[in-house]
Amino acid sequence: MDGMSGYDVIVIGAGASGLMAALQLAKAGKKVQVLEARARLGGRIYTTTDAGGNGQLELGAEFIHGNLPETQQLLKEAGLTYHEVAGEMWRMEKGALVKSEMFIPDWPLLVKQLELLQEDITLESFLQQYFPGERYSGLRKAVENYAAGYDNADASNASVFALRKEWLQEEDAPQYRIDKGYGSMIAFMAENITALGSQIIVNALVKEIHWQPGKVTVHTEEGSYYIANKIVIALPLGVLQANAKQEAAVAFMPVIDKLEQAFHQVGMGAVIKILIEFAPAFYQQLLQEKGLQHMQFLFSEELIDTWWTQVPQQQPVFTGWLGGFKAKKHLHASSETLLQMALQSLATILQTEVAVLQQHVTASKVANWTEDTFTLGSYSYATVETPAALPLIEQGLADTLYFAGEAFYQGSYTGTVEAALVSGKQAALKALQA
């Protein structure tokens, strides 16, 4: 068994939150050891290059959802540029494509009722109570689909207060993409961490964390162990919620019962993301024929129901998105099955034949994040129980164990890279102050 000691802090997980925590600690002069189970860095950030070599594509996080201070400050430090994403919103209704600026029909009616709500309840209860009967069946379905798609949230336990806060603040928020992809931001943080004398190890799957006040010993699957004074655990919520039989599950010794209970009081979403790249000439002609040259988002009721393009960039790519309960239905589907579902959905929406689309596909990628061993979900959402759980998690344990990640962020930008960065920074500051 190989052992390594002499570290001030160990960070588990080299996603955005873990790397931000490690960077802050390293800047403060601490010797940090980052352990990452995957062979790559970034976690749910996974930037790839398109088949034409013309730009970056995101299999994971893609957008900057508004003017987000931590994200934009980090991009500025890294010298990375980004562009605003603006285009038309379309919807498929009764077999026809129509331009629509509202994600949800009767949006003003929904907003009015949301603003009047005095006590937090689940989304399902809210819809049943305030929009009952056949008259509102379309609105209920649209809201549940939007919550599942955008927030990856389950209506049966999602907090209406949390959704209200998010939905109402984001009505006019600009969206951006990073020109070189989120992966460039990850690379910048990693380079700075190592330049400051700390270390990042990949293919290091942590299985056990033995802890006592002021000391942690971390054991990995391959038999190595690492010793430090403190630890920042920046694992996805899905991994922290995993049962002991799942490969990525981590055992705490002694157990942390109250915190594990708190982990389960936060919701973890599900998502499948499918990128289909076409021959450029075919793609442009198809969009032009359908009047979709400026289409940004398109919503439908097909199996893969949400689609978007790279507008204003000209990359010939359609991105399909299936979130929430719909993604869970296809959790164990093969990548080939999911790709065929996507092509069939796209063919129906664009009123063409699957064979015609297949003939012009140049590349495709499927990311089933909920099936992914080291993620086990997409991003978090608040349940009615979450507000009580988060302060407990944020405290950590014995000035020794700290937790970071988008799921543990308490602010207005839940489920985002911004949330991950803020949480990572806050965990590092707590570790430094203790």
CSV table of C-alpha atoms in Angstrom, one decimal:
chain,number,residue,atom,x,y,z
A,1,MET,CA,0.0,0.0,0.0
A,2,ASP,CA,1.4,3.4,-1.1
A,3,GLY,CA,1.0,6.2,1.4
A,4,MET,CA,1.5,9.9,1.0
A,5,SER,CA,1.4,12.5,3.8
A,6,GLY,CA,2.5,16.1,4.4
A,7,TYR,CA,-0.6,17.8,2.9
A,8,ASP,CA,-2.5,20.5,4.5
A,9,VAL,CA,-5.8,19.8,2.7
A,10,ILE,CA,-7.0,17.0,0.5
A,11,VAL,CA,-9.7,17.9,-2.1
A,12,ILE,CA,-11.9,15.1,-3.5
A,13,GLY,CA,-13.2,15.8,-6.9
A,14,ALA,CA,-11.7,17.9,-9.7
A,15,GLY,CA,-14.8,19.4,-11.1
A,16,ALA,CA,-15.4,23.2,-11.0
A,17,SER,CA,-16.1,23.3,-7.3
A,18,GLY,CA,-13.2,21.1,-6.2
A,19,LEU,CA,-10.7,22.9,-8.4
A,20,MET,CA,-11.9,26.3,-7.2
A,21,ALA,CA,-11.5,25.2,-3.6
A,22,ALA,CA,-8.0,23.8,-4.3
A,23,LEU,CA,-7.0,27.0,-6.1
A,24,GLN,CA,-8.1,29.2,-3.2
A,25,LEU,CA,-6.2,27.0,-0.8
A,26,ALA,CA,-3.1,26.9,-2.9
A,27,LYS,CA,-3.2,30.7,-3.3
A,28,ALA,CA,-3.2,30.9,0.5
A,29,GLY,CA,0.0,28.9,0.7
A,30,LYS,CA,-1.5,25.5,1.6
A,31,LYS,CA,-0.2,22.3,0.1
A,32,VAL,CA,-3.2,20.6,-1.5
A,33,GLN,CA,-3.7,17.1,-3.0
A,34,VAL,CA,-6.6,16.8,-5.4
A,35,LEU,CA,-7.9,13.3,-6.1
A,36,GLU,CA,-10.1,12.7,-9.1
A,37,ALA,CA,-11.7,9.4,-9.9
A,38,ARG,CA,-11.9,10.0,-13.7
A,39,ALA,CA,-9.1,10.0,-16.2
A,40,ARG,CA,-10.0,13.7,-17.0
A,41,LEU,CA,-10.7,16.9,-15.1
A,42,GLY,CA,-13.9,18.9,-15.1
A,43,GLY,CA,-16.6,16.5,-13.8
A,44,ARG,CA,-19.8,17.6,-15.3
A,45,ILE,CA,-17.9,20.0,-17.5
A,46,TYR,CA,-16.9,18.1,-20.5
A,47,THR,CA,-15.8,20.1,-23.5
A,48,THR,CA,-15.1,18.4,-26.9
A,49,THR,CA,-14.2,19.6,-30.4
A,50,ASP,CA,-16.7,19.3,-33.2
A,51,ALA,CA,-16.0,16.9,-36.1
A,52,GLY,CA,-15.2,19.8,-38.4
A,53,GLY,CA,-12.6,21.1,-36.0
A,54,ASN,CA,-14.3,24.5,-36.1
A,55,GLY,CA,-15.2,24.9,-32.4
A,56,GLN,CA,-16.0,23.5,-29.1
A,57,LEU,CA,-19.1,21.5,-28.0
A,58,GLU,CA,-20.2,20.8,-24.5
A,59,LEU,CA,-21.4,17.4,-23.4
A,60,GLY,CA,-22.0,18.8,-19.9
A,61,ALA,CA,-22.4,22.4,-18.7
A,62,GLU,CA,-22.8,24.7,-21.6
A,63,PHE,CA,-24.3,28.1,-20.8
A,64,ILE,CA,-23.5,31.0,-18.4
A,65,HIS,CA,-27.0,31.7,-17.1
A,66,GLY,CA,-26.8,35.5,-16.6
A,67,ASN,CA,-24.2,38.0,-15.5
A,68,LEU,CA,-22.5,35.8,-12.9
A,69,PRO,CA,-19.7,37.4,-10.9
A,70,GLU,CA,-17.6,34.4,-9.9
A,71,THR,CA,-17.7,32.9,-13.4
A,72,GLN,CA,-17.0,36.1,-15.2
A,73,GLN,CA,-14.2,37.1,-12.8
A,74,LEU,CA,-12.5,33.7,-13.3
A,75,LEU,CA,-12.8,34.0,-17.1
A,76,LYS,CA,-11.4,37.5,-17.0
A,77,GLU,CA,-8.4,36.3,-15.0
A,78,ALA,CA,-7.9,33.5,-17.5
A,79,GLY,CA,-8.2,35.8,-20.5
A,80,LEU,CA,-11.1,33.8,-21.8
A,81,THR,CA,-13.8,35.4,-24.0
A,82,TYR,CA,-17.5,34.6,-24.2
A,83,HIS,CA,-20.4,35.6,-26.4
A,84,GLU,CA,-24.1,36.2,-25.8
A,85,VAL,CA,-26.4,33.5,-27.0
A,86,ALA,CA,-29.6,35.1,-28.5
A,87,GLY,CA,-32.1,33.7,-30.9
A,88,GLU,CA,-35.6,32.7,-31.5
A,89,MET,CA,-37.7,30.4,-29.4
A,90,TRP,CA,-39.9,27.9,-31.3
A,91,ARG,CA,-42.5,25.4,-30.2
A,92,MET,CA,-44.1,22.4,-32.0
A,93,GLU,CA,-47.9,22.7,-31.5
A,94,LYS,CA,-50.3,20.3,-33.2
A,95,GLY,CA,-47.8,19.2,-35.7
A,96,ALA,CA,-46.7,22.7,-36.7
A,97,LEU,CA,-43.7,24.8,-35.8
A,98,VAL,CA,-44.6,28.2,-34.3
A,99,LYS,CA,-42.5,31.0,-32.9
A,100,SER,CA,-43.1,31.5,-29.2
A,101,GLU,CA,-41.4,33.7,-26.7
A,102,MET,CA,-42.9,31.9,-23.7
A,103,PHE,CA,-41.5,28.6,-22.3
A,104,ILE,CA,-44.9,28.0,-20.8
A,105,PRO,CA,-48.3,28.9,-22.2
A,106,ASP,CA,-50.3,31.1,-19.8
A,107,TRP,CA,-47.0,32.2,-18.2
A,108,PRO,CA,-48.5,35.5,-16.8
A,109,LEU,CA,-51.2,33.5,-15.0
A,110,LEU,CA,-48.7,31.2,-13.5
A,111,VAL,CA,-46.5,34.1,-12.4
A,112,LYS,CA,-49.4,35.8,-10.7
A,113,GLN,CA,-50.3,32.7,-8.6
A,114,LEU,CA,-46.6,32.0,-7.8
A,115,GLU,CA,-46.2,35.6,-6.4
A,116,LEU,CA,-49.3,35.2,-4.2
A,117,LEU,CA,-48.0,31.9,-2.6
A,118,GLN,CA,-47.2,32.4,1.1
A,119,GLU,CA,-46.1,28.9,2.2
A,120,ASP,CA,-43.7,26.5,0.4
A,121,ILE,CA,-45.2,23.4,-1.0
A,122,THR,CA,-44.2,20.9,-3.7
A,123,LEU,CA,-44.7,21.8,-7.3
A,124,GLU,CA,-47.2,18.9,-7.7
A,125,SER,CA,-49.3,20.2,-4.8
A,126,PHE,CA,-49.2,23.7,-6.0
A,127,LEU,CA,-50.5,22.8,-9.5
A,128,GLN,CA,-53.2,20.5,-8.1
A,129,GLN,CA,-54.3,23.2,-5.6
A,130,TYR,CA,-54.3,26.3,-7.8
A,131,PHE,CA,-54.7,24.9,-11.3
A,132,PRO,CA,-57.1,21.9,-10.9
A,133,GLY,CA,-59.3,20.2,-13.4
A,134,GLU,CA,-59.4,19.8,-17.2
A,135,ARG,CA,-59.3,23.5,-17.8
A,136,TYR,CA,-55.7,23.7,-16.7
A,137,SER,CA,-54.4,20.3,-17.8
A,138,GLY,CA,-52.3,21.9,-20.5
A,139,LEU,CA,-50.7,24.4,-18.1
A,140,ARG,CA,-50.0,21.7,-15.5
A,141,LYS,CA,-48.3,19.5,-18.1
A,142,ALA,CA,-46.3,22.4,-19.5
A,143,VAL,CA,-45.1,23.5,-16.0
A,144,GLU,CA,-44.1,19.9,-15.0
A,145,ASN,CA,-42.3,19.5,-18.3
A,146,TYR,CA,-40.5,22.8,-17.9
A,147,ALA,CA,-39.4,21.9,-14.3
A,148,ALA,CA,-38.2,18.5,-15.5
A,149,GLY,CA,-36.4,19.9,-18.6
A,150,TYR,CA,-34.9,23.1,-17.3
A,151,ASP,CA,-34.4,22.3,-13.6
A,152,ASN,CA,-34.4,18.5,-13.9
A,153,ALA,CA,-36.7,18.6,-11.0
A,154,ASP,CA,-39.3,16.1,-9.9
A,155,ALA,CA,-42.7,17.8,-9.3
A,156,SER,CA,-43.5,15.4,-6.5
A,157,ASN,CA,-40.8,16.9,-4.2
A,158,ALA,CA,-39.5,20.1,-5.8
A,159,SER,CA,-39.9,23.3,-3.8
A,160,VAL,CA,-42.2,25.9,-5.4
A,161,PHE,CA,-40.4,28.7,-3.5
A,162,ALA,CA,-37.1,27.7,-5.0
A,163,LEU,CA,-38.5,27.4,-8.6
A,164,ARG,CA,-40.3,30.7,-8.2
A,165,LYS,CA,-37.1,32.5,-7.2
A,166,GLU,CA,-35.2,31.0,-10.1
A,167,TRP,CA,-37.9,31.4,-12.8
A,168,LEU,CA,-38.8,34.9,-12.0
A,169,GLN,CA,-35.3,36.3,-11.8
A,170,GLU,CA,-34.2,34.6,-15.0
A,171,GLU,CA,-37.0,36.0,-17.3
A,172,ASP,CA,-34.7,38.6,-18.9
A,173,ALA,CA,-31.3,37.2,-17.9
A,174,PRO,CA,-28.8,37.0,-20.8
A,175,GLN,CA,-27.2,33.7,-21.7
A,176,TYR,CA,-23.6,33.2,-22.8
A,177,ARG,CA,-21.2,30.6,-24.1
A,178,ILE,CA,-17.5,30.5,-23.5
A,179,ASP,CA,-15.7,30.7,-26.9
A,180,LYS,CA,-13.2,28.0,-26.0
A,181,GLY,CA,-15.7,26.1,-23.9
A,182,TYR,CA,-15.9,25.6,-20.1
A,183,GLY,CA,-13.0,23.1,-20.4
A,184,SER,CA,-10.7,26.1,-20.9
A,185,MET,CA,-11.7,27.5,-17.6
A,186,ILE,CA,-11.0,24.1,-15.9
A,187,ALA,CA,-7.6,23.9,-17.6
A,188,PHE,CA,-6.8,27.4,-16.3
A,189,MET,CA,-7.6,26.5,-12.7
A,190,ALA,CA,-5.7,23.2,-12.9
A,191,GLU,CA,-2.6,24.9,-14.3
A,192,ASN,CA,-2.6,27.5,-11.6
A,193,ILE,CA,-3.0,24.8,-8.8
A,194,THR,CA,0.0,22.9,-10.0
A,195,ALA,CA,2.0,26.0,-10.6
A,196,LEU,CA,1.5,26.9,-6.9
A,197,GLY,CA,3.0,23.6,-5.9
A,198,SER,CA,-0.1,21.5,-5.3
A,199,GLN,CA,-0.9,18.2,-7.0
A,200,ILE,CA,-3.8,16.8,-9.0
A,201,ILE,CA,-4.0,13.0,-9.4
A,202,VAL,CA,-6.5,11.4,-11.8
A,203,ASN,CA,-7.8,7.8,-11.9
A,204,ALA,CA,-7.9,8.0,-8.1
A,205,LEU,CA,-11.2,6.6,-6.9
A,206,VAL,CA,-11.7,7.4,-3.2
A,207,LYS,CA,-13.4,4.5,-1.3
A,208,GLU,CA,-12.9,5.4,2.3
A,209,ILE,CA,-12.4,8.6,4.3
A,210,HIS,CA,-11.1,7.9,7.9
A,211,TRP,CA,-11.4,11.1,10.0
A,212,GLN,CA,-10.9,12.6,13.4
A,213,PRO,CA,-10.6,16.2,14.4
A,214,GLY,CA,-7.5,17.6,12.7
A,215,LYS,CA,-6.6,14.5,10.7
A,216,VAL,CA,-8.0,12.6,7.6
A,217,THR,CA,-6.7,9.5,5.9
A,218,VAL,CA,-8.1,8.8,2.4
A,219,HIS,CA,-8.0,5.4,0.9
A,220,THR,CA,-8.3,4.9,-2.9
A,221,GLU,CA,-9.5,1.8,-4.8
A,222,GLU,CA,-6.0,0.9,-6.0
A,223,GLY,CA,-4.6,0.8,-2.5
A,224,SER,CA,-3.0,4.2,-2.1
A,225,TYR,CA,-3.7,6.4,0.9
A,226,TYR,CA,-3.3,10.1,1.6
A,227,ILE,CA,-3.0,11.9,4.9
A,228,ALA,CA,-3.9,15.6,5.6
A,229,ASN,CA,-5.2,17.9,8.3
A,230,LYS,CA,-8.4,18.7,6.5
A,231,ILE,CA,-10.5,17.6,3.6
A,232,VAL,CA,-12.9,19.3,1.1
A,233,ILE,CA,-15.3,16.8,-0.4
A,234,ALA,CA,-16.4,18.2,-3.8
A,235,LEU,CA,-18.3,15.1,-5.1
A,236,PRO,CA,-21.6,15.3,-7.0
A,237,LEU,CA,-24.6,15.0,-4.9
A,238,GLY,CA,-25.6,11.7,-6.7
A,239,VAL,CA,-22.3,10.1,-5.5
A,240,LEU,CA,-22.9,11.3,-1.9
A,241,GLN,CA,-26.4,9.8,-2.1
A,242,ALA,CA,-25.2,6.5,-3.5
A,243,ASN,CA,-25.6,3.2,-1.7
A,244,ALA,CA,-22.6,1.3,-0.6
A,245,LYS,CA,-22.8,-1.2,-3.5
A,246,GLN,CA,-22.4,1.5,-6.2
A,247,GLU,CA,-18.8,1.9,-7.5
A,248,ALA,CA,-18.3,5.5,-6.7
A,249,ALA,CA,-19.8,5.4,-3.2
A,250,VAL,CA,-17.5,6.7,-0.4
A,251,ALA,CA,-17.6,5.3,3.1
A,252,PHE,CA,-17.0,7.7,6.0
A,253,MET,CA,-15.4,6.3,9.2
A,254,PRO,CA,-16.8,7.2,11.6
A,255,VAL,CA,-20.1,7.5,9.8
A,256,ILE,CA,-21.7,10.9,9.3
A,257,ASP,CA,-25.4,10.0,9.8
A,258,LYS,CA,-26.9,13.5,10.1
A,259,LEU,CA,-25.0,14.8,7.1
A,260,GLU,CA,-26.0,11.7,5.0
A,261,GLN,CA,-29.6,12.3,5.9
A,262,ALA,CA,-29.2,16.0,4.8
A,263,PHE,CA,-27.7,14.9,1.5
A,264,HIS,CA,-31.0,13.1,0.8
A,265,GLN,CA,-33.0,16.2,1.5
A,266,VAL,CA,-31.6,17.9,-1.6
A,267,GLY,CA,-33.0,16.7,-4.9
A,268,MET,CA,-30.7,15.4,-7.7
A,269,GLY,CA,-31.9,15.7,-11.2
A,270,ALA,CA,-31.5,13.4,-14.2
A,271,VAL,CA,-30.5,14.3,-17.8
A,272,ILE,CA,-29.6,12.8,-21.2
A,273,LYS,CA,-27.8,15.1,-23.6
A,274,ILE,CA,-27.4,14.2,-27.3
A,275,LEU,CA,-25.3,16.1,-29.8
A,276,ILE,CA,-25.8,15.4,-33.5
A,277,GLU,CA,-23.5,17.1,-36.0
A,278,PHE,CA,-24.5,17.3,-39.7
A,279,ALA,CA,-22.8,18.1,-43.0
A,280,PRO,CA,-22.7,22.0,-43.0
A,281,ALA,CA,-24.5,22.5,-46.4
A,282,PHE,CA,-27.3,20.1,-45.5
A,283,TYR,CA,-27.8,21.7,-42.0
A,284,GLN,CA,-28.0,25.2,-43.4
A,285,GLN,CA,-30.4,24.2,-46.1
A,286,LEU,CA,-32.6,22.4,-43.7
A,287,LEU,CA,-32.8,25.4,-41.3
A,288,GLN,CA,-33.5,27.7,-44.2
A,289,GLU,CA,-36.3,25.6,-45.6
A,290,LYS,CA,-38.0,25.5,-42.2
A,291,GLY,CA,-37.4,29.2,-41.5
A,292,LEU,CA,-35.3,28.3,-38.4
A,293,GLN,CA,-32.0,30.1,-39.3
A,294,HIS,CA,-32.2,32.1,-36.1
A,295,MET,CA,-33.7,29.3,-33.9
A,296,GLN,CA,-32.1,29.1,-30.4
A,297,PHE,CA,-34.5,26.7,-28.6
A,298,LEU,CA,-37.2,24.4,-29.8
A,299,PHE,CA,-39.7,22.7,-27.5
A,300,SER,CA,-41.9,19.7,-28.5
A,301,GLU,CA,-43.6,16.7,-27.1
A,302,GLU,CA,-41.5,14.2,-28.9
A,303,LEU,CA,-39.4,11.5,-27.1
A,304,ILE,CA,-36.5,13.9,-27.0
A,305,ASP,CA,-38.5,17.0,-26.5
A,306,THR,CA,-36.0,19.9,-26.2
A,307,TRP,CA,-33.6,21.0,-28.9
A,308,TRP,CA,-31.2,23.9,-29.5
A,309,THR,CA,-28.6,25.1,-31.9
A,310,GLN,CA,-25.2,26.8,-31.5
A,311,VAL,CA,-26.7,30.2,-32.7
A,312,PRO,CA,-25.2,32.7,-33.2
A,313,GLN,CA,-22.3,30.5,-34.1
A,314,GLN,CA,-22.7,28.5,-37.3
A,315,GLN,CA,-21.7,25.1,-36.1
A,316,PRO,CA,-24.0,22.5,-37.8
A,317,VAL,CA,-25.1,20.9,-34.6
A,318,PHE,CA,-28.5,20.1,-33.0
A,319,THR,CA,-28.4,19.4,-29.3
A,320,GLY,CA,-31.2,17.2,-27.8
A,321,TRP,CA,-32.0,17.4,-24.1
A,322,LEU,CA,-34.2,15.1,-22.0
A,323,GLY,CA,-34.5,16.0,-18.4
A,324,GLY,CA,-36.1,14.9,-15.1
A,325,PHE,CA,-38.6,12.1,-15.0
A,326,LYS,CA,-38.3,11.6,-18.8
A,327,ALA,CA,-34.6,11.0,-18.6
A,328,LYS,CA,-35.1,8.5,-15.8
A,329,LYS,CA,-37.5,6.4,-18.0
A,330,HIS,CA,-34.5,5.9,-20.4
A,331,LEU,CA,-31.8,5.6,-17.7
A,332,HIS,CA,-30.4,2.3,-19.0
A,333,ALA,CA,-31.0,2.8,-22.7
A,334,SER,CA,-27.9,2.3,-24.9
A,335,SER,CA,-26.3,5.3,-26.6
A,336,GLU,CA,-27.4,3.8,-30.0
A,337,THR,CA,-31.0,3.6,-28.8
A,338,LEU,CA,-30.9,7.1,-27.5
A,339,LEU,CA,-29.4,8.4,-30.7
A,340,GLN,CA,-32.1,6.7,-32.8
A,341,MET,CA,-34.8,8.2,-30.4
A,342,ALA,CA,-33.2,11.6,-31.0
A,343,LEU,CA,-33.1,11.2,-34.8
A,344,GLN,CA,-36.7,10.1,-34.9
A,345,SER,CA,-37.8,13.1,-32.7
A,346,LEU,CA,-35.8,15.5,-34.9
A,347,ALA,CA,-37.2,14.0,-38.1
A,348,THR,CA,-40.8,14.5,-36.8
A,349,ILE,CA,-40.1,18.0,-35.6
A,350,LEU,CA,-38.5,19.0,-38.9
A,351,GLN,CA,-41.0,17.0,-41.0
A,352,THR,CA,-38.4,15.0,-42.8
A,353,GLU,CA,-37.3,11.3,-42.8
A,354,VAL,CA,-34.9,9.7,-40.4
A,355,ALA,CA,-33.0,8.1,-43.3
A,356,VAL,CA,-32.5,11.6,-44.8
A,357,LEU,CA,-31.0,12.9,-41.5
A,358,GLN,CA,-28.9,9.8,-41.0
A,359,GLN,CA,-27.4,10.2,-44.4
A,360,HIS,CA,-26.0,13.6,-43.4
A,361,VAL,CA,-24.8,12.9,-39.8
A,362,THR,CA,-21.1,13.5,-39.5
A,363,ALA,CA,-20.7,12.8,-35.8
A,364,SER,CA,-22.8,12.2,-32.7
A,365,LYS,CA,-22.2,12.0,-28.9
A,366,VAL,CA,-24.5,10.9,-26.1
A,367,ALA,CA,-24.1,11.9,-22.5
A,368,ASN,CA,-26.3,10.0,-20.1
A,369,TRP,CA,-25.1,11.8,-16.9
A,370,THR,CA,-27.4,9.9,-14.6
A,371,GLU,CA,-26.0,6.6,-15.7
A,372,ASP,CA,-22.5,7.9,-15.4
A,373,THR,CA,-20.7,6.1,-12.6
A,374,PHE,CA,-19.0,9.2,-11.2
A,375,THR,CA,-21.9,11.6,-11.4
A,376,LEU,CA,-25.2,9.6,-10.9
A,377,GLY,CA,-27.3,12.6,-11.9
A,378,SER,CA,-27.3,16.0,-13.6
A,379,TYR,CA,-27.5,18.9,-11.2
A,380,SER,CA,-29.4,19.6,-8.0
A,381,TYR,CA,-32.7,21.2,-7.2
A,382,ALA,CA,-34.3,22.3,-4.0
A,383,THR,CA,-36.9,20.2,-2.2
A,384,VAL,CA,-39.2,21.6,0.5
A,385,GLU,CA,-36.7,20.1,3.0
A,386,THR,CA,-33.5,21.6,1.4
A,387,PRO,CA,-33.5,24.9,3.2
A,388,ALA,CA,-33.1,23.1,6.6
A,389,ALA,CA,-30.4,20.7,5.2
A,390,LEU,CA,-28.0,23.1,3.5
A,391,PRO,CA,-26.8,25.0,6.6
A,392,LEU,CA,-26.0,21.7,8.3
A,393,ILE,CA,-23.9,20.6,5.3
A,394,GLU,CA,-22.2,24.0,5.0
A,395,GLN,CA,-21.0,23.7,8.6
A,396,GLY,CA,-19.0,20.6,7.8
A,397,LEU,CA,-17.7,18.5,10.7
A,398,ALA,CA,-15.1,19.2,13.5
A,399,ASP,CA,-13.3,21.9,11.5
A,400,THR,CA,-11.9,19.0,9.5
A,401,LEU,CA,-14.5,17.8,6.9
A,402,TYR,CA,-15.9,20.4,4.5
A,403,PHE,CA,-18.3,19.9,1.6
A,404,ALA,CA,-18.5,21.8,-1.7
A,405,GLY,CA,-20.5,21.6,-4.9
A,406,GLU,CA,-23.4,23.2,-6.8
A,407,ALA,CA,-25.8,21.2,-4.7
A,408,PHE,CA,-24.7,22.9,-1.5
A,409,TYR,CA,-24.7,26.5,-2.7
A,410,GLN,CA,-27.2,28.8,-1.0
A,411,GLY,CA,-28.0,31.6,-3.4
A,412,SER,CA,-29.8,32.6,-6.6
A,413,TYR,CA,-27.9,30.6,-9.2
A,414,THR,CA,-28.7,27.0,-8.2
A,415,GLY,CA,-27.7,24.1,-10.4
A,416,THR,CA,-25.0,26.2,-12.3
A,417,VAL,CA,-21.3,26.3,-12.7
A,418,GLU,CA,-21.5,29.6,-10.8
A,419,ALA,CA,-23.0,27.7,-7.8
A,420,ALA,CA,-20.2,25.2,-7.9
A,421,LEU,CA,-17.5,27.9,-8.0
A,422,VAL,CA,-19.0,29.9,-5.2
A,423,SER,CA,-19.5,26.8,-3.0
A,424,GLY,CA,-15.9,25.7,-3.6
A,425,LYS,CA,-14.5,29.1,-2.7
A,426,GLN,CA,-16.6,29.3,0.4
A,427,ALA,CA,-15.5,25.8,1.5
A,428,ALA,CA,-11.9,26.8,1.1
A,429,LEU,CA,-12.4,30.0,3.1
A,430,LYS,CA,-14.0,28.0,5.9
A,431,ALA,CA,-11.0,25.6,5.9
A,432,LEU,CA,-8.6,28.5,6.1
A,433,GLN,CA,-10.4,30.2,8.9
A,434,ALA,CA,-10.8,27.2,11.2
